[in-house]
């Protein structure tokens, strides 16, 4: 009996020892993970090393898929959805992430204006009349407008708005549904239309307009009920937001919950619950670029001196919903910023950094020559050179 109990105690001690060792190993792993995550978040050098060596986020020019361009022909390049579109000789060629042509579409456009959202791409002939809507890889409809096209817009559901000039009115906006049916035309007799946006629920059209006829610049945002405008355009205005005098509006963008973000030359405002309020002021800041063309965010670049001959660029990414700000810093000046959906591209010269609206690096592209232009969607990006387009999968 004594031997039995001694044997049981020995087994229990061994089992307990194994449990203790296992618990210690697990605890060490948890602490190590916490430390690594904390270092990744707070230490730029450590995060950069992890991004390059572990996550493989840095890619070189010679390792990406390439689309060759004919230097003797004019080519217009635009990224949308998961494609790189190249318009040349009245054809839109669509390429996938591997650089392989997937289809081509006949379009009677030579000098295009582009816009995209979700899987939709709208194209209009600059100072012409032709408009096309592409969904994924097919032309859904084509149409002609009355005036000369100065801007095109599409929301994520395929509703299209076109700004027109060169008519008896100073400017006008024509709205189409996703099937290409013209819903209405809104004419502006004394103001210039600078931007347009359609709400995500397809209920409202917002028109940013500027009156320059007097000695004082007057910006205004007109909200139109699309349902009312179908039958009575002259009595379809739901609201008018008149800005302070001499404040020049340049962009507007509908976000979720019918919030309207408005970008002026010196500030960014938000319209919600019938009120317009300032959420970012450029005063006393060296702002080199800003954009509201993001999904429920806006971004600004503020340059800060870091030395006698050097400066850092701080990208402030602001959540429109809760007003929280994420910061991303690069140790150089940003030549240009490109935004779409949840993606921000920063052209640094011979490098392009792609970050998301959470402030995290997605990809870093390193080239052996200066990058002149970039086009992005949430899924794909094109680095545009004179003779080629290099594809970055995001």
XYZ file of C-alpha atoms in Angstrom:
394
model
C 0.000 0.000 0.000
C 2.841 2.345 0.922
C 4.523 1.744 -2.456
C 1.211 2.555 -4.248
C 0.869 5.942 -2.563
C 4.509 6.808 -3.124
C 4.147 5.930 -6.821
C 0.989 8.113 -7.116
C 2.673 11.071 -5.436
C 5.641 10.759 -7.815
C 3.299 10.750 -10.855
C 1.389 13.773 -9.546
C 4.639 15.655 -8.997
C 5.687 14.880 -12.582
C 2.300 16.017 -13.940
C 2.388 19.178 -11.855
C 5.938 19.899 -13.007
C 4.828 19.553 -16.661
C 1.889 21.903 -16.053
C 4.144 24.439 -14.391
C 6.681 24.301 -17.216
C 3.888 24.598 -19.816
C 2.386 27.563 -17.956
C 5.781 29.267 -17.795
C 6.380 28.734 -21.541
C 2.918 30.090 -22.401
C 3.425 33.086 -20.104
C 6.804 33.829 -21.700
C 5.238 33.625 -25.188
C 2.394 35.954 -24.192
C 4.816 38.481 -22.686
C 7.045 38.236 -25.783
C 4.066 38.854 -28.093
C 2.948 41.831 -26.008
C 6.468 43.288 -26.073
C 6.805 42.755 -29.840
C 3.402 44.339 -30.532
C 4.207 47.270 -28.237
C 7.567 47.798 -29.952
C 5.916 47.518 -33.378
C 3.419 50.222 -32.443
C 5.799 52.620 -30.687
C 9.246 52.099 -32.234
C 9.608 53.267 -35.844
C 12.940 51.504 -36.473
C 11.676 48.188 -35.090
C 8.418 48.462 -37.076
C 10.363 49.235 -40.257
C 12.597 46.164 -39.723
C 9.555 43.915 -39.149
C 7.740 45.349 -42.197
C 10.729 44.707 -44.454
C 12.113 41.404 -43.130
C 9.049 39.626 -41.723
C 5.979 41.009 -43.501
C 7.865 41.653 -46.780
C 6.052 44.954 -47.327
C 8.934 46.544 -49.235
C 9.045 45.714 -52.934
C 11.544 46.821 -55.556
C 10.929 48.060 -59.065
C 12.365 44.942 -60.697
C 10.026 42.543 -58.833
C 6.606 43.826 -59.950
C 4.371 43.047 -62.926
C 4.619 45.573 -65.763
C 2.347 46.818 -68.556
C 4.256 48.209 -71.520
C 3.010 51.478 -73.060
C 3.419 52.650 -76.634
C 5.370 55.898 -76.320
C 4.092 57.077 -79.700
C 0.457 56.926 -78.522
C -1.345 58.926 -75.850
C -2.374 56.606 -73.020
C -4.547 57.530 -70.030
C -4.115 55.245 -67.019
C -6.615 54.794 -64.181
C -6.963 52.211 -61.401
C -10.415 51.057 -60.287
C -11.748 48.036 -58.415
C -9.121 45.320 -59.139
C -8.028 46.563 -62.561
C -5.597 48.939 -64.202
C -7.446 50.603 -67.066
C -5.532 52.074 -70.008
C -7.458 54.213 -72.500
C -5.840 54.498 -75.925
C -7.247 54.911 -79.440
C -10.893 54.785 -78.260
C -10.361 51.505 -76.431
C -10.264 50.878 -72.690
C -7.893 47.986 -71.937
C -8.356 46.344 -68.526
C -5.402 44.560 -66.893
C -5.394 42.367 -63.792
C -2.833 42.246 -61.004
C -0.488 40.009 -63.014
C -0.291 42.520 -65.872
C -2.334 40.343 -68.233
C -4.984 41.987 -70.399
C -8.388 40.673 -69.299
C -10.643 42.513 -71.747
C -10.968 45.656 -73.827
C -13.969 47.914 -74.344
C -14.879 50.223 -77.226
C -15.437 53.811 -76.007
C -15.648 56.969 -78.107
C -13.476 59.027 -75.753
C -10.020 60.467 -76.379
C -9.548 63.020 -73.560
C -11.122 61.337 -70.539
C -12.357 62.423 -67.139
C -12.513 59.496 -64.696
C -14.146 58.689 -61.386
C -14.748 55.386 -59.626
C -16.406 53.843 -56.591
C -16.763 50.220 -55.585
C -16.878 48.213 -58.851
C -18.028 51.174 -60.993
C -16.005 53.406 -63.314
C -17.492 56.463 -65.028
C -15.764 58.137 -67.982
C -16.645 61.381 -69.698
C -15.128 63.240 -72.635
C -13.536 66.415 -71.263
C -15.315 69.392 -72.907
C -17.361 66.883 -74.904
C -20.717 65.128 -74.540
C -20.049 61.369 -74.233
C -20.457 59.536 -70.905
C -19.879 55.817 -70.158
C -20.482 53.731 -67.052
C -18.434 50.551 -66.646
C -19.334 47.934 -64.027
C -16.527 45.473 -63.396
C -15.501 44.550 -66.980
C -18.615 45.576 -68.947
C -20.004 48.836 -70.322
C -23.392 49.193 -68.613
C -24.541 52.237 -70.553
C -23.422 55.177 -72.647
C -25.120 58.527 -73.121
C -24.661 62.077 -74.341
C -25.245 65.272 -72.385
C -26.326 68.693 -73.554
C -23.354 70.836 -72.555
C -19.602 70.372 -72.298
C -18.487 67.945 -69.576
C -16.176 69.424 -66.930
C -16.443 66.692 -64.257
C -17.936 63.223 -63.729
C -18.868 61.464 -60.491
C -20.170 58.010 -59.500
C -21.234 56.761 -56.066
C -20.757 53.214 -54.785
C -24.193 52.141 -56.064
C -23.645 53.295 -59.647
C -25.519 56.627 -59.591
C -23.735 59.107 -61.874
C -23.618 62.906 -61.843
C -22.086 65.056 -64.597
C -21.133 68.736 -64.374
C -21.737 70.607 -67.638
C -20.764 74.059 -68.911
C -21.163 75.931 -72.206
C -24.963 76.184 -72.051
C -27.333 79.146 -71.725
C -26.904 78.653 -67.956
C -23.550 79.130 -66.243
C -23.408 75.442 -65.325
C -25.623 72.407 -64.841
C -25.634 68.972 -63.242
C -27.257 65.922 -64.840
C -27.952 62.787 -62.788
C -28.281 59.219 -64.107
C -29.418 56.040 -62.361
C -27.314 52.817 -62.592
C -29.182 51.766 -65.767
C -28.392 55.001 -67.570
C -31.797 56.659 -67.225
C -31.507 60.444 -66.940
C -33.269 61.404 -63.700
C -33.058 65.221 -63.937
C -30.897 68.237 -64.771
C -30.263 70.986 -62.245
C -29.289 74.325 -63.812
C -27.306 77.048 -62.025
C -27.739 80.459 -63.602
C -25.269 82.598 -61.660
C -22.801 80.286 -59.910
C -19.996 77.931 -60.933
C -20.283 74.268 -59.929
C -16.948 73.111 -58.498
C -17.858 69.656 -57.147
C -20.715 67.165 -56.708
C -21.503 64.162 -54.529
C -24.398 61.705 -54.184
C -25.286 60.245 -50.786
C -24.662 56.551 -50.122
C -28.426 55.922 -49.850
C -28.952 57.588 -53.280
C -31.414 60.124 -51.803
C -29.484 63.379 -52.125
C -27.310 65.239 -54.590
C -24.943 67.830 -53.126
C -23.632 70.638 -55.312
C -20.703 72.817 -54.233
C -21.005 76.145 -56.023
C -19.101 79.426 -56.017
C -20.367 82.892 -56.878
C -17.558 85.079 -58.196
C -19.740 87.738 -59.819
C -19.192 90.286 -57.025
C -16.147 91.600 -55.217
C -16.502 88.916 -52.530
C -16.260 85.145 -53.134
C -19.326 83.313 -51.863
C -19.310 79.511 -51.559
C -22.505 77.543 -51.126
C -23.525 73.889 -50.777
C -26.916 73.028 -52.224
C -28.620 69.768 -51.140
C -31.172 68.418 -53.629
C -33.699 65.631 -53.072
C -33.237 63.232 -55.983
C -36.783 61.873 -55.605
C -38.336 65.362 -55.755
C -36.058 66.456 -58.597
C -37.340 63.633 -60.812
C -40.729 65.371 -61.109
C -40.073 68.982 -60.046
C -36.393 70.034 -60.218
C -37.172 73.682 -59.424
C -38.671 72.736 -56.029
C -36.280 69.998 -55.005
C -33.776 71.926 -52.878
C -33.768 70.515 -49.334
C -31.148 72.847 -47.877
C -28.589 75.528 -48.640
C -25.427 75.985 -46.612
C -23.811 79.380 -47.202
C -20.192 79.576 -46.076
C -18.396 82.557 -44.622
C -17.537 85.223 -47.163
C -14.261 84.789 -49.069
C -14.031 81.083 -48.137
C -13.379 79.120 -51.321
C -14.759 75.574 -51.405
C -12.886 73.057 -53.567
C -14.297 69.579 -52.744
C -17.266 67.875 -51.085
C -17.847 64.208 -50.281
C -20.784 62.318 -48.774
C -19.831 59.841 -46.049
C -21.935 57.311 -44.145
C -25.005 58.514 -42.190
C -25.447 61.339 -44.732
C -22.507 63.268 -43.308
C -21.028 65.748 -45.746
C -17.313 66.568 -45.554
C -16.365 69.867 -47.189
C -12.850 70.967 -48.074
C -12.064 74.662 -48.391
C -8.675 76.154 -49.212
C -8.049 76.869 -45.525
C -10.183 74.408 -43.546
C -12.239 71.218 -43.546
C -15.808 71.225 -42.275
C -18.531 68.665 -41.726
C -22.281 69.031 -42.262
C -24.426 66.825 -40.047
C -27.793 67.248 -38.368
C -28.405 70.365 -40.424
C -25.295 72.210 -39.158
C -21.876 72.927 -40.666
C -18.923 72.967 -38.272
C -15.125 73.188 -38.632
C -13.266 69.972 -37.813
C -9.813 70.961 -39.116
C -8.311 74.435 -39.504
C -5.132 75.076 -41.492
C -4.315 78.219 -39.537
C -0.752 78.287 -38.116
C 0.018 74.919 -39.760
C 2.229 74.229 -42.766
C -0.230 72.070 -44.695
C 1.223 70.783 -47.958
C -1.695 68.564 -49.053
C -5.122 67.416 -47.921
C -7.855 65.136 -49.217
C -11.411 64.171 -48.274
C -11.590 61.475 -50.938
C -11.558 58.625 -48.390
C -14.204 56.354 -46.886
C -15.314 58.056 -43.630
C -11.910 59.712 -43.185
C -9.965 62.710 -44.405
C -6.199 63.190 -44.507
C -3.845 66.156 -44.269
C -0.069 66.428 -44.599
C 1.664 68.799 -42.219
C 5.357 69.555 -42.677
C 7.446 69.883 -39.519
C 11.069 71.023 -39.346
C 13.376 68.255 -38.087
C 16.734 69.918 -38.703
C 18.413 72.887 -40.362
C 17.948 71.482 -43.861
C 15.403 68.722 -43.274
C 11.720 68.267 -42.510
C 9.335 65.492 -41.593
C 5.879 65.092 -43.085
C 3.133 64.084 -40.661
C 0.054 62.562 -42.235
C -2.973 63.205 -40.016
C -5.771 60.716 -40.750
C -9.025 61.812 -39.093
C -12.067 59.585 -38.541
C -15.151 61.594 -39.493
C -17.383 59.553 -37.178
C -15.541 59.848 -33.847
C -12.982 62.559 -34.791
C -10.065 60.325 -33.667
C -6.737 61.012 -35.410
C -4.055 58.547 -36.498
C -0.609 59.889 -37.388
C 1.907 58.492 -39.863
C 5.304 60.162 -40.244
C 7.805 60.063 -43.113
C 11.256 61.621 -42.723
C 11.098 63.654 -45.920
C 8.792 65.904 -47.901
C 5.854 64.302 -49.720
C 5.752 65.213 -53.408
C 2.120 64.211 -53.824
C -0.653 62.381 -51.998
C -3.236 60.134 -53.689
C -6.320 58.801 -51.880
C -9.113 56.348 -52.611
C -11.429 54.346 -50.341
C -9.274 53.264 -47.400
C -5.904 53.711 -49.128
C -3.432 56.611 -49.136
C -0.389 56.704 -51.441
C 2.549 59.004 -50.657
C 4.942 59.853 -53.489
C 8.352 60.471 -51.893
C 10.347 60.753 -55.126
C 11.949 57.363 -55.786
C 9.687 55.658 -53.229
C 5.941 55.352 -52.817
C 4.452 54.354 -49.478
C 0.925 52.962 -49.390
C -0.824 53.226 -46.035
C -4.371 52.558 -44.844
C -6.700 54.853 -42.913
C -5.611 53.128 -39.701
C -2.141 54.627 -40.223
C -0.409 51.309 -41.042
C 1.978 50.644 -43.903
C 0.528 48.397 -46.612
C 3.391 48.421 -49.130
C 6.548 50.397 -49.842
C 7.608 50.591 -53.489
C 11.274 51.418 -54.147
C 12.321 52.567 -57.632
C 15.574 53.470 -59.313
C 14.048 56.569 -60.922
C 11.708 59.405 -60.008
C 8.037 58.457 -59.832
C 5.967 60.945 -61.830
C 2.423 59.712 -61.283
C 0.416 57.133 -59.321
C -3.128 55.801 -59.635
C -4.794 53.752 -56.878
C -7.873 51.843 -55.800
C -8.348 49.846 -52.604
C -7.042 46.695 -54.314
C -4.433 47.760 -56.839
C -2.082 50.610 -57.730
C -0.270 51.663 -60.863
C 3.098 53.444 -60.924
C 2.990 55.383 -64.172
C 6.060 56.053 -66.309
C 6.357 57.317 -69.854
C 6.774 53.838 -71.339
C 5.214 51.497 -68.770
C 2.919 51.002 -65.794
C 4.138 48.975 -62.854
C 1.478 47.148 -60.801
C 1.352 47.021 -57.022
C -1.092 44.617 -55.354
C -2.518 46.143 -52.195
